[in-house]
Structures are given as structure tokens and as C-alpha cells.
């Protein structure tokens, strides 16, 4: 059974009022069975539960009567999200007929007039977003809403006193940029000045304006004393007043200086940490800072002036023979300013510095005598036979893709594997996203381009290496480098000791699980799977490819949110899931993308792809080839619309 006809026509009328154009909202189709855009349903009883039309370019007026007076719809609807449109007009009191709403989100529109008192009759309301509209007048008393956890009304023209809330329950409050007046009520220490900023007539903590009550009473007292006293006493009183006034100024001045010093100290010790530790976002953000700090410090042990041999401890003896360096690519095999090409001795003598010590080995930057700079990845005790390692490297080399960084040479002994790659001076995607102030310049088209380039490169490698079962194995933003033309290039393909061959499963515990930067998901996933349900080679290979898809999903999440993956506390996929489930979708996105005006619709599309990729069930994740098609389509769409005149 489908959705009732009356419900369908209510929805269609509602959309028509908003001048919405979507070809699929038509009576002959079904909102649930045919997945009308923006509609979510409870399929068990064919009822419409959510209307989510955020960023759908809607205008016109929102008539709650259209949806809230249909009894079926009014009782099943829990979420109305119309954020980021151009909807104008007043908010009708009929909204309260949608009495089961938990989320009513109409921020970033052009609503005007007062907020109807009736809104406080929606007892189930948890999140109310009225921000960035033209609302005015006084707000009603919200203490009767026992579930309310978020109230945002910034950027309007509200007047009158700060409304009352159950402050103990409320987690997020923003009344900034309005015209509220009077004293801020007792907030139980939960909200800071930011929640009230730019309301010049508000006073009392946490706002910086002291309330006039004390000074006005002293004025009254002064006036009384002045009238009751004779002239001689008058001048004494004035002098005392002046002393009082100046000492008042001194106290305020000292307070301001103290506050600035306090802020500066905090900034130093907590490089930008969030203050609202209570909510999930703040927890993730604060851990992000920590992980970024640990990443930054991990680079500090880089030394210069020493040779690769000295710094790494790799010696010619350990190498046994200098001919054991297998050259894969021509620049190293001669003619590139280096005379007779690279040999092992030369590599050992060349000046080097340590770039990082990841969980899969150390990475050195080496300046070769011919002027070429390479990086050498050193993996110790990778339990793989030299012959197999050689075949593996050669298969990866043959598969090759312009956006997969090729190994230039490799070396293998029993305990030591070295891989030589070209040094990419533009650094990694991780650095672009999370390096200080770099996220700002890494705009949406660049992020989409990286996303589609990486997806295509991986899809191609997966296809070519399918029968060999060689996946990337450790995909993360620090392994996506930007080459000279700032194109994304996937590095370290296939370097993980993949447990594809059952012989190697026993050795999995040898590998350290802690990561110096980026995420550890793809690896830990492969490993936990190999532990929990041992499978034959084809299943392992399939798992490994699906782990790359997971890693790719996490990279997409990093690009969308601007947040790093962290390990203790809340993981990025978990956080994103919870935010999306709680209908704060817009809040997951990197604020740089929002302020740049990136299309929210396409960010949501990418988010949907990312969520598919990080599906906890590996078998429900799409294949990399499907992911590449989806991401490419979004990128093309974005390019089309940004080149169209109306953009
Ligand atoms: N070819 C390269 N050119 C320039 N920088 C590189 C190159 N390869 C890696 N890097 C950067 O060097 C740093 C250290 O790399 P390393 O591989 O040791 O770290 P990791 O990726 O966190 O560890 P792992 O790959 O072992 O999990 C990272 O910031 C990485 O982006």
C-alpha cells in the first residue's frame, strides 16, 4: 500500500506554495515507493516522516496549513527542514498542528513577522532553527518545551527580554545578532558570550556589559545625598563619587587586561580548541587539534646533513649486494643528470632526513647526487618472500595509472624492504585540509576534483589488479599527494602486508596499529576481518578492496567536514552518522565550504556517497568503479552549474 492520496495532494500543494519545481512530486507516483526527493518515510506503514528540502532554491510562502492540517501527515511528520532557501512571509500559527515535530528548521530564509506563541505547543520539539531570517518581535517562553536541546535565532531582529528556557536541558543556544534587551538570565554556566553577542542592550554575565541596576541605584543614592546635604558636603560627595568612578574604571580596565591575557594564554596552550566541550562536535574538534599537534610534532625529528645510511641504519652489509636495488623507472636507471643511474651505495651515502614514522615503516627524504630528490619508505619485517614481493611490485608497476605515484625502485631483503618514490613537494591532501589556514584555500571545486581523480585512479587499479588481489591497503589523506600540477596522486599503493595469502595471517600481529597521522581504518578493518572470520584468498582480496572503499569514504568525509580522523573518543564516520541522523546535516560541512558558497545539494550528494562507502557492512559498500561513476557525475554537475550564467 502506498501513501494516501490526501497526503500526496497536501505535499504537492505545500510545494506549489513554495514555487518548488520537482518533476517527481506528481500524484501518479508515490512519495515513499518512488522516493520523492526530500521526502523520507516509515515504510512499515507508508507514512511520511520527514520533509527535508534544505537548499532546494524554494521561494514563495510556507503554508503550514497545507501539511499540518492533514491529520495523517500532521501526526506522522517529525522533521521539517527548509533551511537555506528564499522563503518569505510570516510563520503561521498553524505550524502547531504538526504536533509531533522534533525538528523545525527554517534558518537562512526570508521569513518575517513574529514567532507565533502556538509554537510552544509542539511539546516534542527538540531542535528549532529560526536563524538568519527577518523575524522580529518578542519570543515566547520556551520553558514548556521539555525536549528542546537546540535553539538558534541569530541574525534576526528579535526584541524584548531573552526568552526563558529549560537551560539545564538546552545544549545549543544562539541569540546573537539581534536586539534583545535587559539582563541575561541565569544560564547555569552553560553558554558563553558568543550565544548573545551583538545585542547591544543586553547586560549581565556572560555579556561584557554590566547591568545598570547597581550603577542606577548608586545614582539614586547620589542624587538623594546631593539634595539632602548642604553645599559644603556637596563637594566632598562629588570627590568621593569621582574616586569611586575612577576606581570603577580601574577595576574594569584591569578586568579587560586580565581577560585578554587569559585568552592569549589559552590560545597558546590550546591552539584553537573548542570551548563547548559538552557536545559531540566540540569533542571531535578538540581531538582534531590534538591529532594535528601530534602530527606536527612528528615531523620535528627530521634531521639534515646525515646520510640515508646513518639516519636509517640501513647498511651495505644488511643490503648484502649493491645490485639488489631493482630499478623500475628510467629516471633512476641513468641519464637523468645522475650519470650511471642509482645504485644502492649511492642511495646509502646520499644526504637524508626523516619525514615520518608511520605505522607501516619510516619515510626518508633523500637528495640524490644528480639533483633528484626521492623518498624512501622503509618497511621492516614485512612477512613476504622476496620473490613474491618482487612480483607484487612489478604487477603494481605494470598496472600503473597517471594518478598513482609509481615506485621508482625497490629493494628487498629478509628483514628489510625499501621503496623509492619521487618526492612531491606539494605535500599531501592531509596537509591541504588540516594544515594551518590551508583548508581555507582548498576550495570546493579542488576538493571535488581530488575526490573524482582518486576514485578513478583506485577504480582503475582495482580492476587491473583484481585477479592479483592487490588493493591499496592503507588509503588515507596523508597517502594522497599533490603533484606539480596540483593533481591528486595516490602514493604507497599495495604497501600493506595484506593478509591475502593465508601464510601471512599469523604475522599480522607484528604490525603496529597506531598511526602517526590520518586514519587507521582501512588497515584495522582488514585485520579485524581476517581475525574474526578467516576466509579463503578470494574473500580476503574482496575484503581488501572493500577496505579501500572504506578508506576512500573517510577521505571524502575529511574533505566535506574539514575534520581529521581521530582515534580516541568519537571517530569521524561515527560523528558524521550521528550528526546526519540528528538532522544537523549542514553542521557537518566544513565552514570554509559553506562560506565559499559551495552547493549544499552537491555536498549532500557527496556525503551520501561517503556514507555508503563507510557502511560498517563491507558487503554493502559499493565497488570503487561505482563510487567513481557517482563522484564523477557530481563533479560534472558542479562544473556545469558553476559555468552556467545564473550561478
Ligand atoms: N612521495 C612523497 N613526497 C612528499 N611527501 C611524502 C611522500 N610520501 C609521503 N609523504 C609525506 O611524508 C609524511 C610521512 O609519511 P609516512 O608514509 O611515514 O606517514 P603515514 O602515511 O602517516 O604513515 P603510513 O603510510 O606508514 O601509515 C606524510 O606527511 C606524507 O604525506
XYZ file of C-alpha atoms and ligand atoms in Angstrom:
678
model
C 0.000 0.000 0.000
C 1.237 3.434 -0.868
C 0.805 6.836 0.690
C -2.769 8.073 0.993
C -3.952 10.385 -1.809
C -4.849 13.176 0.616
C -1.292 13.183 1.965
C 0.107 13.320 -1.558
C -2.027 16.281 -2.514
C -1.114 18.102 0.729
C 2.538 17.681 -0.118
C 2.028 18.847 -3.685
C 0.088 21.931 -2.525
C 2.762 22.682 0.042
C 5.479 22.557 -2.626
C 3.444 24.626 -5.074
C 3.232 27.436 -2.474
C 6.994 27.397 -2.346
C 7.326 27.623 -6.118
C 9.157 24.329 -5.922
C 9.810 22.527 -9.134
C 10.470 18.871 -8.959
C 9.273 16.667 -11.742
C 8.880 13.680 -9.462
C 6.339 15.081 -6.954
C 3.313 14.068 -9.002
C 0.084 12.303 -7.988
C 0.691 9.256 -10.192
C 3.821 8.335 -8.287
C 4.254 7.539 -4.617
C 6.351 9.675 -2.225
C 7.707 6.600 -0.454
C 7.785 3.911 -3.129
C 9.156 6.290 -5.756
C 11.409 8.167 -3.335
C 10.261 11.729 -3.919
C 13.303 13.957 -3.438
C 13.327 15.438 0.052
C 10.777 13.001 1.460
C 11.537 10.231 3.936
C 9.054 7.633 5.034
C 8.355 4.991 7.555
C 7.970 2.132 5.097
C 6.297 -0.127 7.632
C 3.100 1.943 7.412
C 3.719 4.093 4.310
C 3.725 7.281 6.319
C 5.721 10.398 5.510
C 8.032 11.254 8.391
C 10.388 13.911 7.074
C 10.322 16.795 4.654
C 13.896 17.846 4.049
C 14.211 20.492 1.399
C 17.255 22.337 2.605
C 18.957 24.298 -0.184
C 16.281 23.474 -2.787
C 16.013 27.061 -4.117
C 12.466 27.398 -2.797
C 10.763 30.780 -2.621
C 7.158 31.822 -2.072
C 5.490 31.343 1.300
C 5.417 28.387 3.628
C 1.856 27.470 4.414
C 1.940 25.075 7.375
C -1.780 24.532 6.874
C -1.025 22.547 3.725
C 0.888 19.880 5.592
C -0.186 20.346 9.202
C -3.921 20.218 8.737
C -3.927 16.850 7.043
C -4.375 14.681 10.153
C -2.383 11.742 8.789
C 0.531 13.858 7.681
C 0.420 16.058 10.765
C 0.711 13.058 13.028
C 3.496 11.279 11.129
C 5.738 14.260 10.362
C 8.681 14.570 12.720
C 11.038 16.730 10.730
C 10.528 19.787 8.567
C 13.783 21.177 7.272
C 13.539 24.126 4.883
C 16.893 25.737 5.666
C 18.787 27.756 3.062
C 16.003 28.782 0.730
C 14.368 32.096 -0.123
C 11.062 31.507 1.655
C 9.341 34.677 2.833
C 6.182 35.678 4.701
C 5.130 35.135 8.283
C 5.126 31.875 10.155
C 1.529 30.839 10.560
C 0.301 29.638 13.983
C -0.971 26.541 12.132
C 2.516 25.102 12.486
C 1.493 23.826 15.910
C -0.878 21.359 14.238
C 2.222 19.395 13.282
C 2.308 18.394 16.898
C 4.820 15.569 16.597
C 7.636 17.600 15.125
C 11.010 17.062 16.728
C 12.899 19.303 14.305
C 11.646 22.503 12.773
C 14.479 24.082 10.846
C 13.883 27.197 8.760
C 17.203 29.037 9.160
C 18.625 31.088 6.287
C 15.404 32.186 4.617
C 13.468 35.452 4.434
C 10.738 34.837 6.972
C 9.462 37.935 8.740
C 6.976 38.926 11.460
C 6.614 37.409 14.912
C 7.050 33.851 16.096
C 3.576 32.581 16.960
C 3.043 31.664 20.596
C 1.462 28.412 19.389
C 4.903 27.030 18.546
C 5.393 26.317 22.225
C 2.557 23.806 21.923
C 4.770 21.412 19.926
C 5.891 19.560 23.009
C 8.102 17.077 21.143
C 10.284 19.818 19.657
C 13.986 19.156 20.121
C 15.572 21.490 17.609
C 14.289 24.830 16.483
C 16.293 26.834 13.998
C 14.987 30.313 13.133
C 18.380 31.838 12.394
C 19.205 34.331 9.638
C 15.703 35.492 8.756
C 13.914 38.809 9.212
C 11.872 37.793 12.229
C 11.096 40.470 14.779
C 9.104 40.984 17.979
C 9.451 39.177 21.270
C 9.978 35.441 21.611
C 7.580 33.344 23.661
C 8.510 31.472 26.828
C 10.095 28.146 25.853
C 10.156 26.561 29.299
C 7.156 24.454 28.318
C 9.214 22.520 25.760
C 10.754 19.751 27.831
C 12.723 18.202 24.970
C 14.272 21.342 23.491
C 18.045 20.892 23.115
C 18.813 23.383 20.362
C 17.502 26.867 19.780
C 19.137 29.087 17.187
C 17.746 32.510 16.326
C 20.852 34.507 15.444
C 20.734 37.110 12.711
C 17.129 38.355 13.164
C 15.579 41.461 14.720
C 14.145 39.942 17.869
C 13.483 42.363 20.691
C 12.442 42.159 24.326
C 13.986 40.010 27.023
C 15.894 36.792 26.424
C 13.196 34.123 26.426
C 13.132 31.599 29.200
C 14.288 28.027 28.511
C 14.930 24.913 30.482
C 18.600 25.843 30.476
C 19.607 22.592 32.112
C 18.308 20.648 29.119
C 19.365 23.064 26.371
C 22.680 22.199 24.703
C 22.953 24.737 21.946
C 21.750 28.336 22.096
C 22.437 31.181 19.710
C 20.626 34.515 20.113
C 23.444 36.630 18.722
C 22.947 39.491 16.249
C 19.504 40.575 17.460
C 18.065 43.396 19.557
C 17.319 41.642 22.809
C 17.255 43.845 25.876
C 17.628 43.517 29.621
C 19.507 41.160 31.852
C 20.608 37.702 30.665
C 19.012 35.076 32.928
C 20.950 32.510 34.929
C 22.424 30.108 32.350
C 23.844 27.689 34.884
C 27.247 28.405 33.352
C 26.275 26.634 30.126
C 26.613 29.265 27.428
C 29.253 31.822 26.757
C 29.252 35.328 25.415
C 29.109 34.077 21.799
C 25.491 32.981 22.280
C 24.498 36.620 22.968
C 26.977 38.741 21.028
C 25.852 41.771 19.051
C 22.823 42.535 21.224
C 23.939 45.965 22.441
C 21.178 46.294 25.009
C 21.759 43.020 26.798
C 23.612 43.089 30.071
C 24.942 40.882 32.804
C 27.134 37.816 32.511
C 28.247 36.342 30.183
C 27.891 39.570 28.172
C 30.618 42.137 28.856
C 28.034 44.862 29.709
C 27.366 45.259 33.417
C 23.686 45.704 34.193
C 22.672 49.247 35.110
C 20.904 48.111 38.295
C 23.912 48.698 40.602
C 25.045 51.930 38.946
C 21.496 53.263 38.762
C 20.965 52.578 42.451
C 24.191 54.393 43.199
C 22.966 57.254 41.013
C 19.757 57.336 43.006
C 21.742 57.314 46.225
C 23.990 60.065 44.941
C 21.003 62.142 43.925
C 19.478 61.673 47.390
C 22.681 62.548 49.134
C 23.123 65.623 46.965
C 19.706 67.001 47.754
C 19.848 66.291 51.477
C 23.319 67.699 52.007
C 24.422 71.294 52.283
C 26.830 72.887 49.772
C 29.980 72.120 51.743
C 29.149 68.467 51.912
C 28.298 68.511 48.187
C 31.875 68.947 47.051
C 33.020 66.162 49.407
C 30.401 63.857 47.927
C 31.474 64.759 44.415
C 35.113 63.990 45.247
C 34.079 60.657 46.723
C 31.990 59.923 43.622
C 34.940 60.695 41.431
C 37.170 58.361 43.436
C 34.504 55.691 43.176
C 34.121 56.304 39.449
C 37.847 56.173 38.732
C 38.380 53.095 40.849
C 35.466 51.547 38.939
C 37.218 52.329 35.655
C 40.469 50.881 37.016
C 38.751 47.663 38.027
C 37.067 47.354 34.617
C 40.388 48.141 32.885
C 42.234 45.532 34.922
C 39.444 43.071 34.193
C 39.745 43.669 30.447
C 43.548 43.277 30.543
C 43.199 40.132 32.638
C 40.675 38.754 30.184
C 42.958 39.426 27.202
C 45.947 37.831 28.957
C 43.808 34.842 29.900
C 42.600 34.463 26.287
C 46.141 34.717 24.917
C 47.414 32.084 27.341
C 44.560 29.785 26.486
C 45.127 30.220 22.776
C 48.771 29.280 23.247
C 48.102 26.218 25.299
C 45.131 25.039 23.322
C 45.737 26.194 19.726
C 42.156 26.989 18.861
C 40.391 24.329 20.933
C 36.634 24.495 21.201
C 35.051 25.727 24.387
C 31.770 23.870 24.378
C 33.139 20.525 25.381
C 29.733 19.148 26.085
C 28.616 18.493 22.570
C 29.788 15.902 20.137
C 31.135 18.365 17.637
C 33.319 20.023 20.219
C 34.660 16.646 21.264
C 35.653 15.807 17.714
C 37.073 19.255 17.115
C 39.195 19.164 20.232
C 40.582 15.760 19.407
C 41.304 17.019 15.894
C 43.504 19.691 17.337
C 45.362 17.139 19.390
C 45.886 14.860 16.471
C 47.077 17.742 14.369
C 49.522 18.748 17.073
C 50.857 15.222 17.300
C 51.227 15.156 13.532
C 53.086 18.449 13.605
C 55.426 17.222 16.296
C 56.041 14.014 14.405
C 57.897 15.996 11.784
C 60.112 17.729 14.280
C 62.584 14.876 14.488
C 63.631 15.387 10.869
C 67.369 15.967 10.729
C 69.525 17.208 7.924
C 73.146 16.650 6.966
C 73.255 12.928 7.671
C 73.306 10.250 5.016
C 70.448 7.868 4.422
C 72.597 5.053 5.807
C 73.401 6.965 9.015
C 69.940 8.158 9.629
C 68.126 4.919 8.807
C 70.669 2.380 9.991
C 70.444 0.550 6.655
C 73.963 -0.596 5.790
C 75.609 -2.134 2.825
C 76.136 -5.299 4.873
C 72.459 -5.500 5.563
C 71.859 -4.977 1.898
C 74.283 -7.773 1.053
C 74.734 -6.767 -2.585
C 74.514 -3.401 -4.182
C 72.890 -4.859 -7.261
C 69.832 -5.779 -5.220
C 68.145 -2.447 -5.833
C 65.603 -3.139 -8.546
C 65.022 -0.122 -10.730
C 61.580 0.176 -12.182
C 61.617 3.553 -13.846
C 64.038 5.193 -16.227
C 64.932 8.449 -14.402
C 66.824 6.420 -11.851
C 68.412 3.998 -14.252
C 70.615 6.638 -15.849
C 70.726 9.709 -17.987
C 68.894 11.954 -15.538
C 71.856 14.002 -14.512
C 72.984 11.173 -12.317
C 75.490 9.567 -14.663
C 75.254 5.846 -14.427
C 71.897 5.818 -12.578
C 71.099 4.995 -8.985
C 72.702 2.150 -7.166
C 72.385 1.067 -3.601
C 75.693 2.547 -2.482
C 74.734 5.942 -3.791
C 71.396 5.784 -2.034
C 73.091 4.949 1.281
C 75.519 7.848 1.010
C 73.035 10.461 -0.095
C 72.019 13.101 2.479
C 68.677 12.269 4.003
C 66.142 13.349 6.557
C 63.386 11.515 8.326
C 59.947 12.667 7.219
C 57.795 10.440 9.330
C 57.466 7.239 11.189
C 54.143 5.753 10.212
C 52.673 2.519 11.428
C 53.955 0.735 8.351
C 57.502 1.952 8.433
C 59.632 5.045 8.237
C 59.847 7.524 5.425
C 63.038 9.377 4.463
C 63.628 12.199 2.074
C 66.871 11.596 0.182
C 68.737 14.054 -2.041
C 70.480 12.116 -4.779
C 73.743 13.349 -6.249
C 72.178 14.056 -9.652
C 69.930 16.658 -8.049
C 66.875 14.463 -7.870
C 65.000 14.180 -4.567
C 63.294 10.941 -3.700
C 61.574 9.476 -0.689
C 62.428 6.044 0.614
C 59.854 4.055 2.505
C 61.443 1.504 4.759
C 59.299 -1.385 5.909
C 60.798 -3.737 8.412
C 59.827 -7.351 8.823
C 57.119 -7.484 6.204
C 56.491 -11.192 6.151
C 56.561 -11.677 2.418
C 59.004 -13.729 0.385
C 61.366 -11.674 -1.763
C 60.137 -13.387 -4.936
C 56.547 -12.646 -4.082
C 57.356 -9.068 -3.128
C 59.122 -8.636 -6.460
C 56.161 -9.991 -8.418
C 53.845 -7.791 -6.407
C 55.852 -4.640 -7.110
C 56.100 -5.494 -10.756
C 52.375 -6.126 -11.052
C 51.631 -2.768 -9.416
C 54.146 -1.160 -11.755
C 52.527 -2.725 -14.824
C 49.034 -1.753 -13.713
C 50.135 1.891 -13.392
C 47.835 4.894 -13.581
C 48.799 8.549 -14.105
C 47.341 9.383 -10.694
C 49.055 6.620 -8.803
C 52.576 7.502 -7.737
C 54.862 4.857 -9.223
C 57.659 3.291 -7.222
C 60.919 4.158 -8.974
C 62.897 1.339 -7.414
C 62.659 -1.203 -4.671
C 64.914 -3.343 -2.585
C 64.102 -6.450 -0.628
C 65.953 -8.484 1.943
C 64.568 -10.817 4.567
C 64.045 -8.136 7.173
C 64.058 -5.012 5.131
C 62.007 -3.659 2.245
C 62.781 -0.296 0.721
C 60.677 1.526 -1.817
C 61.822 4.620 -3.654
C 59.326 7.228 -4.879
C 59.689 10.676 -6.369
C 59.464 13.445 -3.757
C 56.274 15.508 -4.177
C 56.947 18.967 -2.872
C 53.319 19.994 -2.741
C 52.677 17.609 0.116
C 49.614 15.616 0.985
C 45.874 16.119 0.963
C 46.051 15.842 4.749
C 48.239 18.920 4.851
C 45.953 20.814 2.494
C 42.911 20.029 4.569
C 44.301 20.359 8.045
C 47.450 22.447 7.765
C 47.098 25.851 9.388
C 44.884 28.075 7.297
C 45.287 25.791 4.291
C 41.725 24.460 4.391
C 40.611 27.952 3.554
C 42.322 27.979 0.192
C 41.374 24.429 -0.666
C 38.071 25.208 -2.286
C 35.126 23.032 -3.204
C 35.968 22.530 -6.911
C 39.503 21.445 -5.915
C 38.118 19.017 -3.354
C 35.661 17.574 -5.875
C 38.432 17.241 -8.403
C 40.659 15.370 -5.919
C 37.695 13.156 -4.997
C 36.980 12.169 -8.570
C 40.644 11.771 -9.569
C 41.355 9.480 -6.639
C 38.177 7.462 -7.215
C 39.034 6.927 -10.875
C 42.634 6.009 -10.135
C 41.605 3.492 -7.494
C 38.843 2.039 -9.655
C 41.336 1.506 -12.455
C 43.929 -0.103 -10.165
C 41.299 -2.334 -8.563
C 40.206 -3.503 -11.973
C 43.702 -4.210 -13.246
C 44.863 -5.839 -10.035
C 41.653 -7.653 -9.292
C 42.971 -11.120 -10.050
C 46.144 -10.458 -8.082
C 44.094 -9.347 -5.101
C 46.332 -6.288 -4.593
C 44.466 -3.378 -3.077
C 45.972 -0.131 -1.839
C 45.637 -1.317 1.719
C 46.246 1.960 3.543
C 44.277 4.659 1.819
C 44.131 7.911 3.766
C 44.631 11.599 3.200
C 48.355 11.510 4.007
C 48.791 8.967 1.218
C 47.160 11.231 -1.339
C 49.796 13.635 -2.590
C 49.504 16.630 -4.838
C 51.887 16.548 -7.764
C 53.492 19.508 -9.529
C 50.311 20.403 -11.367
C 48.408 20.020 -8.084
C 46.706 16.895 -9.332
C 45.983 14.214 -6.783
C 48.280 11.244 -6.833
C 47.755 8.160 -4.692
C 51.002 7.036 -3.074
C 52.171 3.816 -1.441
C 49.800 1.597 -3.417
C 49.910 -2.003 -2.244
C 52.478 -1.473 0.502
C 50.468 -3.015 3.225
C 51.254 -6.533 4.278
C 47.803 -7.606 3.109
C 46.644 -10.812 4.739
C 45.576 -12.086 1.327
C 47.648 -15.246 1.487
C 46.796 -17.424 4.387
C 50.536 -17.986 5.036
C 50.804 -14.443 6.299
C 47.868 -14.325 8.626
C 49.890 -15.404 11.625
C 52.157 -12.454 11.266
C 49.506 -9.811 11.357
C 50.120 -9.063 14.997
C 53.566 -7.812 14.099
C 52.160 -4.690 12.638
C 51.735 -1.736 14.939
C 48.233 -0.339 14.824
C 48.993 3.202 15.935
C 49.065 5.835 13.277
C 51.213 8.928 13.098
C 48.680 10.814 11.042
C 45.498 10.240 9.091
C 43.293 7.282 9.839
C 43.827 3.687 10.615
C 40.517 2.414 9.401
C 41.413 0.622 6.229
C 44.083 -1.395 7.903
C 42.335 -2.153 11.137
C 39.349 -3.240 9.139
C 41.316 -5.708 7.073
C 42.925 -7.044 10.159
C 39.845 -7.361 12.291
C 38.112 -9.147 9.471
C 40.984 -11.535 8.956
C 40.911 -12.297 12.654
C 37.214 -12.656 13.167
C 36.354 -14.742 10.146
C 39.255 -16.346 8.334
C 38.432 -16.716 4.699
C 39.966 -18.146 1.571
C 42.038 -15.946 -0.720
C 39.244 -14.567 -2.914
C 37.247 -13.343 0.092
C 40.326 -11.727 1.602
C 41.019 -9.975 -1.650
C 37.419 -8.799 -1.862
C 37.648 -7.571 1.738
C 40.833 -5.711 0.951
C 39.245 -3.914 -1.998
C 36.251 -3.039 0.160
C 38.566 -1.665 2.801
C 39.953 0.715 0.210
C 36.365 1.835 -0.405
C 36.010 2.470 3.328
C 39.282 4.416 3.395
C 38.097 6.432 0.434
C 34.802 7.183 2.222
C 36.738 8.508 5.201
C 38.822 10.719 2.892
C 35.560 12.092 1.442
C 34.328 12.801 4.970
C 37.555 14.624 5.756
C 37.129 16.769 2.658
C 33.479 17.520 3.461
C 33.920 18.251 7.138
C 37.457 19.627 7.260
C 37.938 17.431 10.317
C 40.660 14.870 10.836
C 40.037 11.284 11.684
C 40.841 10.618 15.275
C 41.150 7.537 17.332
C 40.169 8.100 20.930
C 36.686 9.329 21.545
C 34.474 9.710 18.533
C 35.541 8.576 15.073
C 34.770 10.749 12.071
C 32.300 8.291 10.480
C 30.510 7.846 13.824
C 30.308 11.577 14.342
C 29.034 12.190 10.809
C 26.415 9.452 11.191
C 25.174 10.906 14.442
C 25.002 14.444 13.098
C 23.171 13.342 9.969
C 20.775 11.210 11.999
C 20.107 14.170 14.246
C 19.311 16.258 11.178
C 22.132 18.726 11.615
C 23.355 17.888 8.130
C 24.548 21.379 7.335
C 26.567 21.418 10.511
C 28.814 18.609 9.329
C 30.214 20.630 6.476
C 33.485 22.484 6.640
C 32.678 26.131 7.406
C 35.100 27.181 4.673
C 32.910 25.379 2.141
C 29.769 26.996 3.494
C 31.250 30.482 3.414
C 32.602 29.902 -0.060
C 29.031 29.180 -1.179
C 29.631 25.580 -2.269
C 26.428 23.951 -3.448
C 24.805 22.336 -0.473
C 22.916 19.946 -2.701
C 26.152 18.567 -4.117
C 27.842 18.465 -0.746
C 24.903 16.374 0.443
C 25.291 14.159 -2.647
C 28.961 13.576 -1.843
C 28.032 12.961 1.787
C 25.610 10.268 0.665
C 28.369 8.572 -1.351
C 30.725 8.793 1.635
C 28.136 7.252 3.924
C 27.690 4.347 1.500
C 31.461 3.822 1.439
C 31.792 3.700 5.225
C 28.948 1.235 5.635
C 30.004 -0.989 8.546
C 28.993 -3.993 6.484
C 31.745 -4.376 3.887
C 29.449 -6.241 1.516
C 27.007 -3.373 1.292
C 29.664 -0.898 0.208
C 29.701 -0.026 -3.481
C 32.642 -1.130 -5.629
C 35.254 1.514 -6.357
C 34.120 1.633 -10.003
C 30.575 2.525 -8.896
C 31.917 5.132 -6.491
C 33.950 6.691 -9.299
C 30.849 6.976 -11.501
C 28.830 8.597 -8.702
C 31.519 11.108 -7.758
C 32.244 11.948 -11.389
C 28.583 12.679 -12.011
C 28.505 15.078 -9.045
C 31.661 16.813 -10.204
C 30.318 17.209 -13.740
C 27.083 18.567 -12.351
C 29.030 21.060 -10.275
C 31.147 22.144 -13.214
C 28.053 22.588 -15.383
C 26.253 24.729 -12.865
C 29.266 26.856 -11.981
C 29.789 27.677 -15.656
C 26.096 28.429 -16.222
C 25.225 32.136 -16.272
C 22.809 32.004 -13.313
C 25.461 30.781 -10.864
N 56.491 10.944 -2.145
C 56.290 11.829 -1.179
N 56.637 13.117 -1.360
C 56.431 14.031 -0.380
N 55.868 13.752 0.819
C 55.501 12.485 1.054
C 55.695 11.462 0.076
N 55.222 10.301 0.579
C 54.750 10.594 1.808
N 54.913 11.891 2.106
C 54.554 12.591 3.344
O 55.516 12.295 4.352
C 54.883 12.183 5.630
C 55.289 10.877 6.299
O 54.836 9.781 5.510
P 54.576 8.340 6.105
O 54.249 7.433 4.974
O 55.683 7.975 7.015
O 53.330 8.645 7.031
P 51.946 7.948 7.106
O 51.324 7.973 5.732
O 51.175 8.593 8.194
O 52.327 6.503 7.560
P 51.943 5.101 6.977
O 51.853 5.263 5.472
O 53.073 4.238 7.392
O 50.645 4.726 7.599
C 53.405 12.279 5.365
O 53.014 13.594 5.676
C 53.248 12.046 3.896
O 52.154 12.760 3.367
